[in-house]
PDB file of C-alpha atoms in Angstrom:
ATOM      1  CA  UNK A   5      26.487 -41.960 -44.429  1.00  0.00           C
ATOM      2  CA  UNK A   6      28.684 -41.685 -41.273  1.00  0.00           C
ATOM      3  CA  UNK A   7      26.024 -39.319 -39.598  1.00  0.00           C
ATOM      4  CA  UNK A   8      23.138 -41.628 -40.516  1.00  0.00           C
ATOM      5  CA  UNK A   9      24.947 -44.935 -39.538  1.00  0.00           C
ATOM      6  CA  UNK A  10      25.432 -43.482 -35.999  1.00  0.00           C
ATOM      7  CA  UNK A  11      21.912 -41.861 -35.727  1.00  0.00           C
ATOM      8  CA  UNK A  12      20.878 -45.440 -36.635  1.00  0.00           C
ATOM      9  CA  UNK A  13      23.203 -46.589 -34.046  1.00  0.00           C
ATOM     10  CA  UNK A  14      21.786 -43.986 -31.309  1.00  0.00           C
ATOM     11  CA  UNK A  15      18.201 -45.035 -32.175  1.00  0.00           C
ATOM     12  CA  UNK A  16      18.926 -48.588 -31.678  1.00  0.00           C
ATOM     13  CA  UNK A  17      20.521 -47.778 -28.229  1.00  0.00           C
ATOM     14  CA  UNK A  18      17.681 -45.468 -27.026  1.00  0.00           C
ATOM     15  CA  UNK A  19      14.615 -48.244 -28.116  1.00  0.00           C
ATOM     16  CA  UNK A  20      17.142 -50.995 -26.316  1.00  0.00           C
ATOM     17  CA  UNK A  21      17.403 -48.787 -23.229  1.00  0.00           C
ATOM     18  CA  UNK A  22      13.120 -48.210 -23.244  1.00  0.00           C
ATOM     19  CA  UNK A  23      12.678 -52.047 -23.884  1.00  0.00           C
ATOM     20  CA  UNK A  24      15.102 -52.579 -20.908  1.00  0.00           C
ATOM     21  CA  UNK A  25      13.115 -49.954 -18.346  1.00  0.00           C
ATOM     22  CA  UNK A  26       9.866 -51.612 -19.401  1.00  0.00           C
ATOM     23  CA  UNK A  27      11.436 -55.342 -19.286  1.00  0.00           C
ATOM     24  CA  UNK A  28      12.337 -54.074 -15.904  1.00  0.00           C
ATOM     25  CA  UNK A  29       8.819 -52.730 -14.843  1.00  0.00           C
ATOM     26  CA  UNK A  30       7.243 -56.229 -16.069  1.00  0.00           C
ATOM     27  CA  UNK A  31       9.659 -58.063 -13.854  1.00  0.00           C
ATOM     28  CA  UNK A  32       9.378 -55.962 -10.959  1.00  0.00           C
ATOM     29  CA  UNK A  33       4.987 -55.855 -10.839  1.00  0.00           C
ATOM     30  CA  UNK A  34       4.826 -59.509 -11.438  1.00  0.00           C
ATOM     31  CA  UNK A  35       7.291 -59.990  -8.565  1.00  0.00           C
ATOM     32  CA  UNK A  36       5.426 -57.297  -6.297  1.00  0.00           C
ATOM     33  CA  UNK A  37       1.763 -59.514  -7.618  1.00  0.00           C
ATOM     34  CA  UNK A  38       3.435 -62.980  -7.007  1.00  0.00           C
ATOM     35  CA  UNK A  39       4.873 -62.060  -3.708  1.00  0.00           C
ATOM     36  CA  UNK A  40       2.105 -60.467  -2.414  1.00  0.00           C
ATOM     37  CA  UNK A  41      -0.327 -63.105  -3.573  1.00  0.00           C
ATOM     38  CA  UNK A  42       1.942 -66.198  -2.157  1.00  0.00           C
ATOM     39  CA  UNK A  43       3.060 -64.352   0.924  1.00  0.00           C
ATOM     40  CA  UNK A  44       0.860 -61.613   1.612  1.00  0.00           C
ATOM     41  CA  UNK A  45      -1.884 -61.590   3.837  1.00  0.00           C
ATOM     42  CA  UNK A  46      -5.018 -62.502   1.294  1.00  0.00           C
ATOM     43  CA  UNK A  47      -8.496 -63.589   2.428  1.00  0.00           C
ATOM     44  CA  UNK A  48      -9.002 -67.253   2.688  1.00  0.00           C
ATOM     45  CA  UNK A  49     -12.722 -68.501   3.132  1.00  0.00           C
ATOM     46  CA  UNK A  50     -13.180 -72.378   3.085  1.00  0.00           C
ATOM     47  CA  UNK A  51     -16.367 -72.246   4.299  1.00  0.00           C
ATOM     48  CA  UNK A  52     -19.953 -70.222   3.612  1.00  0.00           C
ATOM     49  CA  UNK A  53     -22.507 -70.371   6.273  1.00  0.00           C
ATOM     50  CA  UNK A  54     -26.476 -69.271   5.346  1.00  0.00           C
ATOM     51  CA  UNK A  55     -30.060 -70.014   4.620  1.00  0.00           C
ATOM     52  CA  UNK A  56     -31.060 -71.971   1.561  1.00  0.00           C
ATOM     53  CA  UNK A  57     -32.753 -70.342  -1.200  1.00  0.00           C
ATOM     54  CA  UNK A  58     -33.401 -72.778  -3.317  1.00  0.00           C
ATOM     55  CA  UNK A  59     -32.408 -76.314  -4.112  1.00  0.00           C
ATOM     56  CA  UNK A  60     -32.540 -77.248  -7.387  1.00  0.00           C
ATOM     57  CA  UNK A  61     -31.044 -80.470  -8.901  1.00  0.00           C
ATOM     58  CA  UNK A  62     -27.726 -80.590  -7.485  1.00  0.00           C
ATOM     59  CA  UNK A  63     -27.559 -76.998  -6.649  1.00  0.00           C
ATOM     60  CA  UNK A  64     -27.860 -75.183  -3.207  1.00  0.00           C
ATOM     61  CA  UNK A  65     -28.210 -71.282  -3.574  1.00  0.00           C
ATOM     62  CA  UNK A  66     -27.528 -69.674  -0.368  1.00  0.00           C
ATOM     63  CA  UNK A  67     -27.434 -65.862   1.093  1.00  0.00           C
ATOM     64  CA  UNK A  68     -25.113 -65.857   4.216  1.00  0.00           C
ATOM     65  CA  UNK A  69     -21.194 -64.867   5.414  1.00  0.00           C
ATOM     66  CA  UNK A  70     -18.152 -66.083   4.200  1.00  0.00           C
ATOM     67  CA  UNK A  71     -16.436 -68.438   7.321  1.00  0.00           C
ATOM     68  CA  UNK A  72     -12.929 -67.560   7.698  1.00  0.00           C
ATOM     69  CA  UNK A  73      -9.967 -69.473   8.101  1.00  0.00           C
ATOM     70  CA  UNK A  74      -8.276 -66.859   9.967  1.00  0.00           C
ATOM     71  CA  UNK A  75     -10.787 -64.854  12.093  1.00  0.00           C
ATOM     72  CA  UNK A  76      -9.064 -61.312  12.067  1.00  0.00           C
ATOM     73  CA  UNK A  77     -10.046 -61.763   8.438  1.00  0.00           C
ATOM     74  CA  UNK A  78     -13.313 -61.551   9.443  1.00  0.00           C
ATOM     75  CA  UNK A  79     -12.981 -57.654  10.786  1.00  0.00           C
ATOM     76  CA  UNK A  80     -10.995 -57.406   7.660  1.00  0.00           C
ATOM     77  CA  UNK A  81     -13.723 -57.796   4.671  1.00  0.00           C
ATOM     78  CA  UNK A  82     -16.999 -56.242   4.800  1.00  0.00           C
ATOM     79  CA  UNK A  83     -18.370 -57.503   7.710  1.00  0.00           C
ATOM     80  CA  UNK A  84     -21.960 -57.878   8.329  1.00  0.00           C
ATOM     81  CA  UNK A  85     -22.649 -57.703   4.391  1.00  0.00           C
ATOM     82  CA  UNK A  86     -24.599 -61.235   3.039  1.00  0.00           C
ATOM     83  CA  UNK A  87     -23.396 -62.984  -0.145  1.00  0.00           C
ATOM     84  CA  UNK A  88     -25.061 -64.777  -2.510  1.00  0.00           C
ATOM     85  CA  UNK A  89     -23.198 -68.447  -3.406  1.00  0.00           C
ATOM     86  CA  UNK A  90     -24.470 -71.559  -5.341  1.00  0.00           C
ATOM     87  CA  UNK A  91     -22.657 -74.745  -3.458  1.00  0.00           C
ATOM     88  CA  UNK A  92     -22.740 -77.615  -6.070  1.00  0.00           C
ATOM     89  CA  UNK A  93     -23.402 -81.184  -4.556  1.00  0.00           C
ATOM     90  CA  UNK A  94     -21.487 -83.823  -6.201  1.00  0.00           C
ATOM     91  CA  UNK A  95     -21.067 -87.801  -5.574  1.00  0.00           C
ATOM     92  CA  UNK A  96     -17.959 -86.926  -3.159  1.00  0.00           C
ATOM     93  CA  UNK A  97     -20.108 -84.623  -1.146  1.00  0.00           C
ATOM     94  CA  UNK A  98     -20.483 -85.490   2.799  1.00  0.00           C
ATOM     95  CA  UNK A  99     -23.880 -84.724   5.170  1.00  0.00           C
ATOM     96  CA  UNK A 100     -23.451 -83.796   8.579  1.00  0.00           C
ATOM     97  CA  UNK A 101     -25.670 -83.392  11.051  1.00  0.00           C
ATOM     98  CA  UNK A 102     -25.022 -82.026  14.631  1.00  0.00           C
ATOM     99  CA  UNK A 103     -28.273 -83.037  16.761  1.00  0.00           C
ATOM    100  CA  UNK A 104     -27.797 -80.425  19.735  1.00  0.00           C
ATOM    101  CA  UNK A 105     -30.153 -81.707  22.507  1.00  0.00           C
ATOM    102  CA  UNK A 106     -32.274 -78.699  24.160  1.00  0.00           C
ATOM    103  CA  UNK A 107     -32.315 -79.249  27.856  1.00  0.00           C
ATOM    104  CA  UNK A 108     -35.046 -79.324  30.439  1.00  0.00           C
ATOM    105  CA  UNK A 109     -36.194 -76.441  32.318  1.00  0.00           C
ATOM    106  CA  UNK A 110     -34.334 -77.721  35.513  1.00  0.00           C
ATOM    107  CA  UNK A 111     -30.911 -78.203  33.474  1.00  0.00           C
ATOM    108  CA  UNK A 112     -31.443 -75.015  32.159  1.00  0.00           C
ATOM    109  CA  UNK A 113     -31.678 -73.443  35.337  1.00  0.00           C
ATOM    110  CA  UNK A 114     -28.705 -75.455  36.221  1.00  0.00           C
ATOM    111  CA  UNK A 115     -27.313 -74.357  33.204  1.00  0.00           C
ATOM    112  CA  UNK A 116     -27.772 -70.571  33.536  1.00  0.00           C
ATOM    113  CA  UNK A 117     -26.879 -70.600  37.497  1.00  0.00           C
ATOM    114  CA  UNK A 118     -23.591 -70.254  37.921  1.00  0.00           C
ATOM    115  CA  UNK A 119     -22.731 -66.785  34.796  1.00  0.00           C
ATOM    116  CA  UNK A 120     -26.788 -66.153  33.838  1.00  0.00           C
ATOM    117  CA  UNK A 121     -27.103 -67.876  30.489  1.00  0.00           C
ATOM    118  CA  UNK A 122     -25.778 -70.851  28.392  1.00  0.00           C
ATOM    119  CA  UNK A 123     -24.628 -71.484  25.135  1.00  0.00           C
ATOM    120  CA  UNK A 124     -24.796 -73.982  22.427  1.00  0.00           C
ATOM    121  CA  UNK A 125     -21.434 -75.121  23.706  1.00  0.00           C
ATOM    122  CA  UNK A 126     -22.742 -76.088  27.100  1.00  0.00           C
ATOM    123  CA  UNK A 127     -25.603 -78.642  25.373  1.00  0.00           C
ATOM    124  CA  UNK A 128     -24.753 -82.370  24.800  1.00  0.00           C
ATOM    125  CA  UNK A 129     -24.300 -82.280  20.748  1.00  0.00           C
ATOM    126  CA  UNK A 130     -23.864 -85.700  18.724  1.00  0.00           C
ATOM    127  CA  UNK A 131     -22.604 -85.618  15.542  1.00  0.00           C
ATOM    128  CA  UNK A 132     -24.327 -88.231  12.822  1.00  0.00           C
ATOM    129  CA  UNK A 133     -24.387 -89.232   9.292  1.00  0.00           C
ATOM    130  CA  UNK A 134     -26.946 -86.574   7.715  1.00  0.00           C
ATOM    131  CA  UNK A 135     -28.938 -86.644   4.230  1.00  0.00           C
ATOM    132  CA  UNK A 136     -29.445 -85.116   1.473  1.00  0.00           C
ATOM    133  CA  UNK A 137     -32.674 -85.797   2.036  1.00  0.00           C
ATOM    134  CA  UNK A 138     -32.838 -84.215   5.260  1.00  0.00           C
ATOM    135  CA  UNK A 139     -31.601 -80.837   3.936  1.00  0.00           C
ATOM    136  CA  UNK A 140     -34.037 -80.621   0.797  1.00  0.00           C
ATOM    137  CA  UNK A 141     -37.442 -81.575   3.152  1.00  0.00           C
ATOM    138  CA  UNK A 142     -36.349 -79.390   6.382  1.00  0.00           C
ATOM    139  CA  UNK A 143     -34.347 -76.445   4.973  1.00  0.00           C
ATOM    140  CA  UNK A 144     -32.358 -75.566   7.869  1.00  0.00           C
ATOM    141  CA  UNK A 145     -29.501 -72.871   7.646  1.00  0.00           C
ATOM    142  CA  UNK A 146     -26.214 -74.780   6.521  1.00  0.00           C
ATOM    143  CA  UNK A 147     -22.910 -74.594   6.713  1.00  0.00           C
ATOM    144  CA  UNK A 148     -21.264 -75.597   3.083  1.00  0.00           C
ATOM    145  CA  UNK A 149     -17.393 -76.314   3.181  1.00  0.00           C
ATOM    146  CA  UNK A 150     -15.116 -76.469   0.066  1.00  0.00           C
ATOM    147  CA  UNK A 151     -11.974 -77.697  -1.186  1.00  0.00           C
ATOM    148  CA  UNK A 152     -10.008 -74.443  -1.772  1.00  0.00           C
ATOM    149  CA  UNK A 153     -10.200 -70.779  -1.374  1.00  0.00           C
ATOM    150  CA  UNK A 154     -14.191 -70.077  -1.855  1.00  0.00           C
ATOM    151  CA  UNK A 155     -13.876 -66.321  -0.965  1.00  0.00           C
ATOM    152  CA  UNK A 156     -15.888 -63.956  -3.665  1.00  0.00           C
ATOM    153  CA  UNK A 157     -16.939 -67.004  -5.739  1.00  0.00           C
ATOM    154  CA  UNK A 158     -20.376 -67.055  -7.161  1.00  0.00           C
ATOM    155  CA  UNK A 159     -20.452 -71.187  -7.168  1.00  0.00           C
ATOM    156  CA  UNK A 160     -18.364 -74.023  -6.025  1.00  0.00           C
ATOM    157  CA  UNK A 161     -18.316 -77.583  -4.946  1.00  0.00           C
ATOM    158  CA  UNK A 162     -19.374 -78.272  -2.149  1.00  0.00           C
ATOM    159  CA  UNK A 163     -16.575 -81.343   0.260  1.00  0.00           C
ATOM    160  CA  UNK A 164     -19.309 -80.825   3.392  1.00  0.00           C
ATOM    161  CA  UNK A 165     -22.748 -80.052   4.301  1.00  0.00           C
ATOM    162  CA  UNK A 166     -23.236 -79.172   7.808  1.00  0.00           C
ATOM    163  CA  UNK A 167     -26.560 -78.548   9.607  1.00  0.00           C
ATOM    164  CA  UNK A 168     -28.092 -79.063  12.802  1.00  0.00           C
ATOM    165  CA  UNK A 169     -31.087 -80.570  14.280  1.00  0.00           C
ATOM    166  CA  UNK A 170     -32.320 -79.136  17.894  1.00  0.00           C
ATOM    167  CA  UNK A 171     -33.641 -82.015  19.870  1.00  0.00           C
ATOM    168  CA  UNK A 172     -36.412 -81.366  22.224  1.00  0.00           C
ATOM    169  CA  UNK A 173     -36.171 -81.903  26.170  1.00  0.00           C
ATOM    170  CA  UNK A 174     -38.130 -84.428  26.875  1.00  0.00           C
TER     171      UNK A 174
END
């Protein structure tokens, strides 16, 4: 009875000393997870920038990049590869449109004069109040922004629609 009572005994202290190393383990991955998750360096995309698809109902499907927050991210994740996103419009979504004006041939010249080109940056640009409208009849390439974190999701809500409009020298 003695020898079984303390084999008993034994067995309880070996399973207590397993449940303890894999108590342990648990504690120690979801640590390492948390930790790495909260202050790691993860991929945060806030913004998708493509062509439209399609634009059905209150859905935009796109094919275009991921716009990082951080833009060594952007060396960081499969550069160069196109995604496929659906950006769902709601009531609370904004339209923006950037009207960049195209210049004359003489500004251009000006323009490209004094380092042998110009850039988007060097046009006037105005930023107005843009349409849904506008999107769904002219199909330009957009810029969608979100809420959160949009990286590697197939479909989110859409806070902002950006596009632009290129204005004609007159």
């Amino acid at each position: 009875m003695k020898n079984s009572r303390s084999q008993h005994l034994a067995h309880d202290h070996m399973a207590m000393g397993v449940l303890g190393v894999v108590f342990a383990a648990l504690i120690l991955s979801g640590a390492y997870y948390i930790g790495g998750y909260t202050f790691g360096d993860h991929i945060d995309a806030r913004e998708f920038g493509g062509r439209i698809l399609s634009f059905e109902g209150d859905t935009i499907e796109l094919v275009g990049m991921y716009i990082f927050d951080n833009p060594a991210q952007t060396q960081d994740v499969h550069q160069g590869v196109e995604a496929h996103v659906k950006a769902n419009i709601s009531n609370q979504t904004t339209w923006t449109k950037i009207r960049i004006y195209l210049p004359t041939q003489e500004e251009a010249d000006r323009l490209k004069a004094g380092k042998g080109y110009y850039g988007p940056e060097d046009l006037r640009q105005e930023e107005v109040v843009g349409s849904i409208e506008d999107v769904r009849a002219r199909k330009p390439d957009i810029r969608v922004r979100g809420d959160k974190n949009i990286f590697g999701k197939e479909s989110f809500t859409a806070r902002e629609v950006i596009y632009y409009e290129f204005v004609p020298a007159l």
